[in-house]
């Protein structure tokens, strides 16, 4: 098991990914890694979804994560729990991930169900990591979702303010109204809104 504490920002990309890749490559960034990530979210069965905010629901979630390398043949299987310190404006001040390596994805899911958890959603994405002078951009293509960049702090760029300044200096097509896009909240909101709509439709009949 390992624990990781980090600062990071996550931003929406403004253009098509093919155009974005071309832009950052022209700026000297090189592709160094590529992988797919498959996250299945589990929450305790007793949670009443209609009485909690999306953020509160996700604060109790455990992930079963399957990462398959494209540039390497490495496969990583994990149970992951995330702790995020978020201020009243929605800015992520810092976050911690607790990761436990597992041998089998389906066995992990069965275990969580056996101890009172239920599956709430699944998020699949394709990731490409670009690097220049030790600075990495993780480009995340969410299946049926947004196109994002995730950037983690380095030894030199070690605060949120420095990360934001650095990414703006690069001059890439991004939305600058939100540096803390929360993909899991976006995807869970879609599911809960659809559930509410279906329930309202059902009550009509």
JSON list of C-alpha atoms in Angstrom, two decimals:
[
{"chain": "A", "resi": 1, "resn": "UNK", "atom": "CA", "xyz": [0.00, 0.00, 0.00]},
{"chain": "A", "resi": 2, "resn": "UNK", "atom": "CA", "xyz": [1.20, 3.52, -0.72]},
{"chain": "A", "resi": 3, "resn": "UNK", "atom": "CA", "xyz": [0.08, 7.00, 0.17]},
{"chain": "A", "resi": 4, "resn": "UNK", "atom": "CA", "xyz": [0.50, 10.07, -2.02]},
{"chain": "A", "resi": 5, "resn": "UNK", "atom": "CA", "xyz": [-0.12, 13.72, -1.13]},
{"chain": "A", "resi": 6, "resn": "UNK", "atom": "CA", "xyz": [-0.07, 16.26, -3.94]},
{"chain": "A", "resi": 7, "resn": "UNK", "atom": "CA", "xyz": [-1.26, 19.55, -5.34]},
{"chain": "A", "resi": 8, "resn": "UNK", "atom": "CA", "xyz": [-2.64, 19.59, -8.87]},
{"chain": "A", "resi": 9, "resn": "UNK", "atom": "CA", "xyz": [-4.86, 21.52, -11.23]},
{"chain": "A", "resi": 10, "resn": "UNK", "atom": "CA", "xyz": [-7.27, 20.13, -13.82]},
{"chain": "A", "resi": 11, "resn": "UNK", "atom": "CA", "xyz": [-8.44, 22.26, -16.75]},
{"chain": "A", "resi": 12, "resn": "UNK", "atom": "CA", "xyz": [-10.77, 21.83, -19.73]},
{"chain": "A", "resi": 13, "resn": "UNK", "atom": "CA", "xyz": [-9.24, 21.93, -23.21]},
{"chain": "A", "resi": 14, "resn": "UNK", "atom": "CA", "xyz": [-10.80, 24.38, -25.69]},
{"chain": "A", "resi": 15, "resn": "UNK", "atom": "CA", "xyz": [-10.07, 22.63, -29.00]},
{"chain": "A", "resi": 16, "resn": "UNK", "atom": "CA", "xyz": [-10.04, 19.19, -30.62]},
{"chain": "A", "resi": 17, "resn": "UNK", "atom": "CA", "xyz": [-7.38, 16.90, -29.17]},
{"chain": "A", "resi": 18, "resn": "UNK", "atom": "CA", "xyz": [-5.63, 16.44, -32.53]},
{"chain": "A", "resi": 19, "resn": "UNK", "atom": "CA", "xyz": [-5.15, 20.21, -32.71]},
{"chain": "A", "resi": 20, "resn": "UNK", "atom": "CA", "xyz": [-4.08, 20.39, -29.08]},
{"chain": "A", "resi": 21, "resn": "UNK", "atom": "CA", "xyz": [-1.42, 17.71, -29.52]},
{"chain": "A", "resi": 22, "resn": "UNK", "atom": "CA", "xyz": [-0.04, 19.60, -32.52]},
{"chain": "A", "resi": 23, "resn": "UNK", "atom": "CA", "xyz": [0.13, 22.86, -30.55]},
{"chain": "A", "resi": 24, "resn": "UNK", "atom": "CA", "xyz": [2.01, 21.44, -27.57]},
{"chain": "A", "resi": 25, "resn": "UNK", "atom": "CA", "xyz": [4.38, 19.46, -29.80]},
{"chain": "A", "resi": 26, "resn": "UNK", "atom": "CA", "xyz": [5.22, 22.69, -31.64]},
{"chain": "A", "resi": 27, "resn": "UNK", "atom": "CA", "xyz": [6.03, 24.18, -28.23]},
{"chain": "A", "resi": 28, "resn": "UNK", "atom": "CA", "xyz": [8.59, 21.44, -27.61]},
{"chain": "A", "resi": 29, "resn": "UNK", "atom": "CA", "xyz": [6.60, 18.94, -25.54]},
{"chain": "A", "resi": 30, "resn": "UNK", "atom": "CA", "xyz": [7.31, 15.26, -26.19]},
{"chain": "A", "resi": 31, "resn": "UNK", "atom": "CA", "xyz": [4.97, 12.31, -25.62]},
{"chain": "A", "resi": 32, "resn": "UNK", "atom": "CA", "xyz": [6.49, 10.08, -22.93]},
{"chain": "A", "resi": 33, "resn": "UNK", "atom": "CA", "xyz": [3.65, 7.80, -21.75]},
{"chain": "A", "resi": 34, "resn": "UNK", "atom": "CA", "xyz": [0.24, 6.60, -22.85]},
{"chain": "A", "resi": 35, "resn": "UNK", "atom": "CA", "xyz": [-2.27, 4.48, -20.95]},
{"chain": "A", "resi": 36, "resn": "UNK", "atom": "CA", "xyz": [-5.96, 3.74, -20.45]},
{"chain": "A", "resi": 37, "resn": "UNK", "atom": "CA", "xyz": [-7.63, 4.04, -17.06]},
{"chain": "A", "resi": 38, "resn": "UNK", "atom": "CA", "xyz": [-10.85, 2.34, -15.99]},
{"chain": "A", "resi": 39, "resn": "UNK", "atom": "CA", "xyz": [-12.28, 3.52, -12.66]},
{"chain": "A", "resi": 40, "resn": "UNK", "atom": "CA", "xyz": [-15.29, 1.89, -11.00]},
{"chain": "A", "resi": 41, "resn": "UNK", "atom": "CA", "xyz": [-16.71, 3.85, -8.06]},
{"chain": "A", "resi": 42, "resn": "UNK", "atom": "CA", "xyz": [-18.27, 2.16, -5.04]},
{"chain": "A", "resi": 43, "resn": "UNK", "atom": "CA", "xyz": [-20.13, 3.78, -2.14]},
{"chain": "A", "resi": 44, "resn": "UNK", "atom": "CA", "xyz": [-21.70, 2.36, 1.06]},
{"chain": "A", "resi": 45, "resn": "UNK", "atom": "CA", "xyz": [-25.18, 0.97, 0.34]},
{"chain": "A", "resi": 46, "resn": "UNK", "atom": "CA", "xyz": [-26.77, 2.94, 3.17]},
{"chain": "A", "resi": 47, "resn": "UNK", "atom": "CA", "xyz": [-25.99, 6.31, 1.55]},
{"chain": "A", "resi": 48, "resn": "UNK", "atom": "CA", "xyz": [-29.17, 8.17, 0.57]},
{"chain": "A", "resi": 49, "resn": "UNK", "atom": "CA", "xyz": [-28.23, 9.82, -2.71]},
{"chain": "A", "resi": 50, "resn": "UNK", "atom": "CA", "xyz": [-31.04, 12.38, -2.62]},
{"chain": "A", "resi": 51, "resn": "UNK", "atom": "CA", "xyz": [-29.95, 13.70, 0.77]},
{"chain": "A", "resi": 52, "resn": "UNK", "atom": "CA", "xyz": [-26.26, 14.35, 0.02]},
{"chain": "A", "resi": 53, "resn": "UNK", "atom": "CA", "xyz": [-24.41, 16.60, -2.39]},
{"chain": "A", "resi": 54, "resn": "UNK", "atom": "CA", "xyz": [-22.39, 15.04, -5.19]},
{"chain": "A", "resi": 55, "resn": "UNK", "atom": "CA", "xyz": [-19.20, 16.07, -3.41]},
{"chain": "A", "resi": 56, "resn": "UNK", "atom": "CA", "xyz": [-20.28, 14.48, -0.13]},
{"chain": "A", "resi": 57, "resn": "UNK", "atom": "CA", "xyz": [-21.21, 11.24, -1.91]},
{"chain": "A", "resi": 58, "resn": "UNK", "atom": "CA", "xyz": [-17.81, 11.05, -3.61]},
{"chain": "A", "resi": 59, "resn": "UNK", "atom": "CA", "xyz": [-15.98, 11.75, -0.35]},
{"chain": "A", "resi": 60, "resn": "UNK", "atom": "CA", "xyz": [-17.16, 8.29, 0.75]},
{"chain": "A", "resi": 61, "resn": "UNK", "atom": "CA", "xyz": [-16.30, 6.53, -2.52]},
{"chain": "A", "resi": 62, "resn": "UNK", "atom": "CA", "xyz": [-13.75, 3.77, -3.00]},
{"chain": "A", "resi": 63, "resn": "UNK", "atom": "CA", "xyz": [-12.36, 3.18, -6.51]},
{"chain": "A", "resi": 64, "resn": "UNK", "atom": "CA", "xyz": [-11.34, -0.02, -8.21]},
{"chain": "A", "resi": 65, "resn": "UNK", "atom": "CA", "xyz": [-8.79, 1.23, -10.76]},
{"chain": "A", "resi": 66, "resn": "UNK", "atom": "CA", "xyz": [-7.38, -0.64, -13.76]},
{"chain": "A", "resi": 67, "resn": "UNK", "atom": "CA", "xyz": [-4.50, 1.07, -15.62]},
{"chain": "A", "resi": 68, "resn": "UNK", "atom": "CA", "xyz": [-3.17, -0.48, -18.82]},
{"chain": "A", "resi": 69, "resn": "UNK", "atom": "CA", "xyz": [0.01, 0.95, -20.34]},
{"chain": "A", "resi": 70, "resn": "UNK", "atom": "CA", "xyz": [0.07, 1.60, -24.09]},
{"chain": "A", "resi": 71, "resn": "UNK", "atom": "CA", "xyz": [3.73, 2.64, -24.33]},
{"chain": "A", "resi": 72, "resn": "UNK", "atom": "CA", "xyz": [4.64, -0.15, -21.91]},
{"chain": "A", "resi": 73, "resn": "UNK", "atom": "CA", "xyz": [3.01, -3.50, -21.26]},
{"chain": "A", "resi": 74, "resn": "UNK", "atom": "CA", "xyz": [2.57, -2.66, -17.60]},
{"chain": "A", "resi": 75, "resn": "UNK", "atom": "CA", "xyz": [-0.83, -3.16, -15.98]},
{"chain": "A", "resi": 76, "resn": "UNK", "atom": "CA", "xyz": [-1.62, -1.70, -12.56]},
{"chain": "A", "resi": 77, "resn": "UNK", "atom": "CA", "xyz": [-4.66, -2.78, -10.53]},
{"chain": "A", "resi": 78, "resn": "UNK", "atom": "CA", "xyz": [-5.58, -0.81, -7.44]},
{"chain": "A", "resi": 79, "resn": "UNK", "atom": "CA", "xyz": [-8.14, -0.09, -4.79]},
{"chain": "A", "resi": 80, "resn": "UNK", "atom": "CA", "xyz": [-7.95, 3.68, -4.27]},
{"chain": "A", "resi": 81, "resn": "UNK", "atom": "CA", "xyz": [-9.38, 6.06, -1.68]},
{"chain": "A", "resi": 82, "resn": "UNK", "atom": "CA", "xyz": [-9.02, 9.82, -2.17]},
{"chain": "A", "resi": 83, "resn": "UNK", "atom": "CA", "xyz": [-9.13, 12.53, 0.46]},
{"chain": "A", "resi": 84, "resn": "UNK", "atom": "CA", "xyz": [-9.56, 16.05, -0.94]},
{"chain": "A", "resi": 85, "resn": "UNK", "atom": "CA", "xyz": [-9.28, 19.30, 1.01]},
{"chain": "A", "resi": 86, "resn": "UNK", "atom": "CA", "xyz": [-11.64, 21.64, -0.88]},
{"chain": "A", "resi": 87, "resn": "UNK", "atom": "CA", "xyz": [-12.39, 25.26, 0.09]},
{"chain": "A", "resi": 88, "resn": "UNK", "atom": "CA", "xyz": [-15.81, 26.95, -0.07]},
{"chain": "A", "resi": 89, "resn": "UNK", "atom": "CA", "xyz": [-15.13, 28.15, -3.64]},
{"chain": "A", "resi": 90, "resn": "UNK", "atom": "CA", "xyz": [-14.48, 24.62, -4.88]},
{"chain": "A", "resi": 91, "resn": "UNK", "atom": "CA", "xyz": [-10.69, 25.03, -5.11]},
{"chain": "A", "resi": 92, "resn": "UNK", "atom": "CA", "xyz": [-8.75, 21.88, -4.23]},
{"chain": "A", "resi": 93, "resn": "UNK", "atom": "CA", "xyz": [-6.17, 22.98, -1.66]},
{"chain": "A", "resi": 94, "resn": "UNK", "atom": "CA", "xyz": [-4.48, 19.57, -1.53]},
{"chain": "A", "resi": 95, "resn": "UNK", "atom": "CA", "xyz": [-5.36, 15.91, -1.88]},
{"chain": "A", "resi": 96, "resn": "UNK", "atom": "CA", "xyz": [-4.18, 12.55, -0.71]},
{"chain": "A", "resi": 97, "resn": "UNK", "atom": "CA", "xyz": [-4.54, 9.17, -2.41]},
{"chain": "A", "resi": 98, "resn": "UNK", "atom": "CA", "xyz": [-4.29, 5.87, -0.57]},
{"chain": "A", "resi": 99, "resn": "UNK", "atom": "CA", "xyz": [-3.57, 3.05, -3.04]},
{"chain": "A", "resi": 100, "resn": "UNK", "atom": "CA", "xyz": [-3.56, -0.68, -2.44]},
{"chain": "A", "resi": 101, "resn": "UNK", "atom": "CA", "xyz": [-2.30, -3.01, -5.17]},
{"chain": "A", "resi": 102, "resn": "UNK", "atom": "CA", "xyz": [-4.62, -5.91, -5.99]},
{"chain": "A", "resi": 103, "resn": "UNK", "atom": "CA", "xyz": [-4.32, -9.06, -8.10]},
{"chain": "A", "resi": 104, "resn": "UNK", "atom": "CA", "xyz": [-7.77, -9.25, -9.66]},
{"chain": "A", "resi": 105, "resn": "UNK", "atom": "CA", "xyz": [-10.23, -6.46, -10.56]},
{"chain": "A", "resi": 106, "resn": "UNK", "atom": "CA", "xyz": [-13.38, -8.59, -10.37]},
{"chain": "A", "resi": 107, "resn": "UNK", "atom": "CA", "xyz": [-12.38, -10.11, -7.03]},
{"chain": "A", "resi": 108, "resn": "UNK", "atom": "CA", "xyz": [-11.90, -6.60, -5.62]},
{"chain": "A", "resi": 109, "resn": "UNK", "atom": "CA", "xyz": [-15.39, -5.61, -6.78]},
{"chain": "A", "resi": 110, "resn": "UNK", "atom": "CA", "xyz": [-16.88, -8.75, -5.22]},
{"chain": "A", "resi": 111, "resn": "UNK", "atom": "CA", "xyz": [-15.11, -7.97, -1.93]},
{"chain": "A", "resi": 112, "resn": "UNK", "atom": "CA", "xyz": [-16.48, -4.42, -1.81]},
{"chain": "A", "resi": 113, "resn": "UNK", "atom": "CA", "xyz": [-20.00, -5.68, -2.50]},
{"chain": "A", "resi": 114, "resn": "UNK", "atom": "CA", "xyz": [-19.61, -8.32, 0.23]},
{"chain": "A", "resi": 115, "resn": "UNK", "atom": "CA", "xyz": [-18.77, -5.67, 2.84]},
{"chain": "A", "resi": 116, "resn": "UNK", "atom": "CA", "xyz": [-21.71, -3.41, 2.02]},
{"chain": "A", "resi": 117, "resn": "UNK", "atom": "CA", "xyz": [-20.63, -1.28, -0.93]},
{"chain": "A", "resi": 118, "resn": "UNK", "atom": "CA", "xyz": [-22.46, -0.86, -4.24]},
{"chain": "A", "resi": 119, "resn": "UNK", "atom": "CA", "xyz": [-21.24, 0.28, -7.64]},
{"chain": "A", "resi": 120, "resn": "UNK", "atom": "CA", "xyz": [-22.40, 3.77, -8.55]},
{"chain": "A", "resi": 121, "resn": "UNK", "atom": "CA", "xyz": [-20.54, 4.60, -11.77]},
{"chain": "A", "resi": 122, "resn": "UNK", "atom": "CA", "xyz": [-17.68, 3.79, -14.10]},
{"chain": "A", "resi": 123, "resn": "UNK", "atom": "CA", "xyz": [-15.35, 6.27, -15.82]},
{"chain": "A", "resi": 124, "resn": "UNK", "atom": "CA", "xyz": [-13.06, 5.25, -18.65]},
{"chain": "A", "resi": 125, "resn": "UNK", "atom": "CA", "xyz": [-10.37, 7.50, -20.09]},
{"chain": "A", "resi": 126, "resn": "UNK", "atom": "CA", "xyz": [-7.39, 7.51, -22.41]},
{"chain": "A", "resi": 127, "resn": "UNK", "atom": "CA", "xyz": [-4.36, 9.42, -21.10]},
{"chain": "A", "resi": 128, "resn": "UNK", "atom": "CA", "xyz": [-1.26, 10.76, -22.84]},
{"chain": "A", "resi": 129, "resn": "UNK", "atom": "CA", "xyz": [1.56, 12.35, -20.84]},
{"chain": "A", "resi": 130, "resn": "UNK", "atom": "CA", "xyz": [3.67, 15.06, -22.49]},
{"chain": "A", "resi": 131, "resn": "UNK", "atom": "CA", "xyz": [6.87, 16.46, -20.97]},
{"chain": "A", "resi": 132, "resn": "UNK", "atom": "CA", "xyz": [9.23, 19.39, -21.48]},
{"chain": "A", "resi": 133, "resn": "UNK", "atom": "CA", "xyz": [12.12, 20.28, -19.15]},
{"chain": "A", "resi": 134, "resn": "UNK", "atom": "CA", "xyz": [10.68, 18.11, -16.37]},
{"chain": "A", "resi": 135, "resn": "UNK", "atom": "CA", "xyz": [7.22, 19.70, -16.60]},
{"chain": "A", "resi": 136, "resn": "UNK", "atom": "CA", "xyz": [4.45, 17.23, -17.44]},
{"chain": "A", "resi": 137, "resn": "UNK", "atom": "CA", "xyz": [0.99, 17.68, -18.96]},
{"chain": "A", "resi": 138, "resn": "UNK", "atom": "CA", "xyz": [-1.41, 14.75, -18.55]},
{"chain": "A", "resi": 139, "resn": "UNK", "atom": "CA", "xyz": [-3.99, 14.92, -21.34]},
{"chain": "A", "resi": 140, "resn": "UNK", "atom": "CA", "xyz": [-7.16, 13.04, -20.34]},
{"chain": "A", "resi": 141, "resn": "UNK", "atom": "CA", "xyz": [-9.77, 12.02, -22.90]},
{"chain": "A", "resi": 142, "resn": "UNK", "atom": "CA", "xyz": [-12.82, 11.01, -20.85]},
{"chain": "A", "resi": 143, "resn": "UNK", "atom": "CA", "xyz": [-15.10, 8.51, -22.57]},
{"chain": "A", "resi": 144, "resn": "UNK", "atom": "CA", "xyz": [-18.34, 10.40, -23.43]},
{"chain": "A", "resi": 145, "resn": "UNK", "atom": "CA", "xyz": [-17.03, 13.32, -21.39]},
{"chain": "A", "resi": 146, "resn": "UNK", "atom": "CA", "xyz": [-14.61, 16.22, -21.29]},
{"chain": "A", "resi": 147, "resn": "UNK", "atom": "CA", "xyz": [-11.09, 16.64, -22.64]},
{"chain": "A", "resi": 148, "resn": "UNK", "atom": "CA", "xyz": [-8.87, 17.70, -19.73]},
{"chain": "A", "resi": 149, "resn": "UNK", "atom": "CA", "xyz": [-5.31, 18.53, -18.73]},
{"chain": "A", "resi": 150, "resn": "UNK", "atom": "CA", "xyz": [-4.09, 17.48, -15.30]},
{"chain": "A", "resi": 151, "resn": "UNK", "atom": "CA", "xyz": [-0.89, 19.03, -13.99]},
{"chain": "A", "resi": 152, "resn": "UNK", "atom": "CA", "xyz": [0.84, 18.08, -10.74]},
{"chain": "A", "resi": 153, "resn": "UNK", "atom": "CA", "xyz": [3.29, 20.15, -8.73]},
{"chain": "A", "resi": 154, "resn": "UNK", "atom": "CA", "xyz": [7.04, 19.65, -9.08]},
{"chain": "A", "resi": 155, "resn": "UNK", "atom": "CA", "xyz": [9.91, 20.52, -6.74]},
{"chain": "A", "resi": 156, "resn": "UNK", "atom": "CA", "xyz": [10.19, 23.98, -8.32]},
{"chain": "A", "resi": 157, "resn": "UNK", "atom": "CA", "xyz": [6.53, 24.55, -9.19]},
{"chain": "A", "resi": 158, "resn": "UNK", "atom": "CA", "xyz": [5.23, 23.56, -5.78]},
{"chain": "A", "resi": 159, "resn": "UNK", "atom": "CA", "xyz": [2.08, 25.63, -5.21]},
{"chain": "A", "resi": 160, "resn": "UNK", "atom": "CA", "xyz": [-1.28, 25.94, -6.95]},
{"chain": "A", "resi": 161, "resn": "UNK", "atom": "CA", "xyz": [-0.50, 29.57, -7.81]},
{"chain": "A", "resi": 162, "resn": "UNK", "atom": "CA", "xyz": [2.77, 28.58, -9.51]},
{"chain": "A", "resi": 163, "resn": "UNK", "atom": "CA", "xyz": [1.03, 25.79, -11.45]},
{"chain": "A", "resi": 164, "resn": "UNK", "atom": "CA", "xyz": [-1.62, 28.21, -12.75]},
{"chain": "A", "resi": 165, "resn": "UNK", "atom": "CA", "xyz": [1.03, 30.79, -13.68]},
{"chain": "A", "resi": 166, "resn": "UNK", "atom": "CA", "xyz": [3.11, 28.17, -15.49]},
{"chain": "A", "resi": 167, "resn": "UNK", "atom": "CA", "xyz": [0.25, 26.73, -17.55]},
{"chain": "A", "resi": 168, "resn": "UNK", "atom": "CA", "xyz": [-0.85, 30.22, -18.59]},
{"chain": "A", "resi": 169, "resn": "UNK", "atom": "CA", "xyz": [2.70, 31.10, -19.65]},
{"chain": "A", "resi": 170, "resn": "UNK", "atom": "CA", "xyz": [2.77, 28.14, -22.04]},
{"chain": "A", "resi": 171, "resn": "UNK", "atom": "CA", "xyz": [-0.02, 29.67, -24.11]},
{"chain": "A", "resi": 172, "resn": "UNK", "atom": "CA", "xyz": [-2.27, 26.71, -24.87]},
{"chain": "A", "resi": 173, "resn": "UNK", "atom": "CA", "xyz": [-6.03, 26.65, -25.69]},
{"chain": "A", "resi": 174, "resn": "UNK", "atom": "CA", "xyz": [-7.65, 26.05, -22.29]},
{"chain": "A", "resi": 175, "resn": "UNK", "atom": "CA", "xyz": [-10.61, 27.41, -20.34]},
{"chain": "A", "resi": 176, "resn": "UNK", "atom": "CA", "xyz": [-9.29, 29.62, -17.55]},
{"chain": "A", "resi": 177, "resn": "UNK", "atom": "CA", "xyz": [-12.52, 30.03, -15.56]},
{"chain": "A", "resi": 178, "resn": "UNK", "atom": "CA", "xyz": [-11.95, 26.83, -13.56]},
{"chain": "A", "resi": 179, "resn": "UNK", "atom": "CA", "xyz": [-8.59, 25.29, -12.64]},
{"chain": "A", "resi": 180, "resn": "UNK", "atom": "CA", "xyz": [-10.19, 22.56, -10.52]},
{"chain": "A", "resi": 181, "resn": "UNK", "atom": "CA", "xyz": [-12.45, 20.63, -12.89]},
{"chain": "A", "resi": 182, "resn": "UNK", "atom": "CA", "xyz": [-13.70, 17.59, -10.99]},
{"chain": "A", "resi": 183, "resn": "UNK", "atom": "CA", "xyz": [-14.42, 14.85, -13.54]},
{"chain": "A", "resi": 184, "resn": "UNK", "atom": "CA", "xyz": [-16.02, 12.49, -11.02]},
{"chain": "A", "resi": 185, "resn": "UNK", "atom": "CA", "xyz": [-18.46, 15.17, -9.83]},
{"chain": "A", "resi": 186, "resn": "UNK", "atom": "CA", "xyz": [-19.39, 16.00, -13.43]},
{"chain": "A", "resi": 187, "resn": "UNK", "atom": "CA", "xyz": [-20.03, 12.37, -14.33]},
{"chain": "A", "resi": 188, "resn": "UNK", "atom": "CA", "xyz": [-21.94, 11.59, -11.12]},
{"chain": "A", "resi": 189, "resn": "UNK", "atom": "CA", "xyz": [-24.11, 14.69, -11.63]},
{"chain": "A", "resi": 190, "resn": "UNK", "atom": "CA", "xyz": [-25.07, 13.34, -15.07]},
{"chain": "A", "resi": 191, "resn": "UNK", "atom": "CA", "xyz": [-26.09, 10.00, -13.53]},
{"chain": "A", "resi": 192, "resn": "UNK", "atom": "CA", "xyz": [-28.07, 11.55, -10.65]},
{"chain": "A", "resi": 193, "resn": "UNK", "atom": "CA", "xyz": [-29.83, 14.05, -12.94]},
{"chain": "A", "resi": 194, "resn": "UNK", "atom": "CA", "xyz": [-30.83, 11.22, -15.27]},
{"chain": "A", "resi": 195, "resn": "UNK", "atom": "CA", "xyz": [-32.06, 9.17, -12.30]},
{"chain": "A", "resi": 196, "resn": "UNK", "atom": "CA", "xyz": [-34.17, 12.10, -11.04]},
{"chain": "A", "resi": 197, "resn": "UNK", "atom": "CA", "xyz": [-35.62, 12.69, -14.51]},
{"chain": "A", "resi": 198, "resn": "UNK", "atom": "CA", "xyz": [-36.54, 9.01, -14.88]},
{"chain": "A", "resi": 199, "resn": "UNK", "atom": "CA", "xyz": [-38.21, 8.98, -11.46]},
{"chain": "A", "resi": 200, "resn": "UNK", "atom": "CA", "xyz": [-40.29, 12.05, -12.38]},
{"chain": "A", "resi": 201, "resn": "UNK", "atom": "CA", "xyz": [-41.31, 10.43, -15.66]},
{"chain": "A", "resi": 202, "resn": "UNK", "atom": "CA", "xyz": [-42.26, 7.23, -13.82]},
{"chain": "A", "resi": 203, "resn": "UNK", "atom": "CA", "xyz": [-44.50, 9.15, -11.40]},
{"chain": "A", "resi": 204, "resn": "UNK", "atom": "CA", "xyz": [-46.54, 10.50, -14.31]},
{"chain": "A", "resi": 205, "resn": "UNK", "atom": "CA", "xyz": [-47.85, 7.03, -15.13]}
]
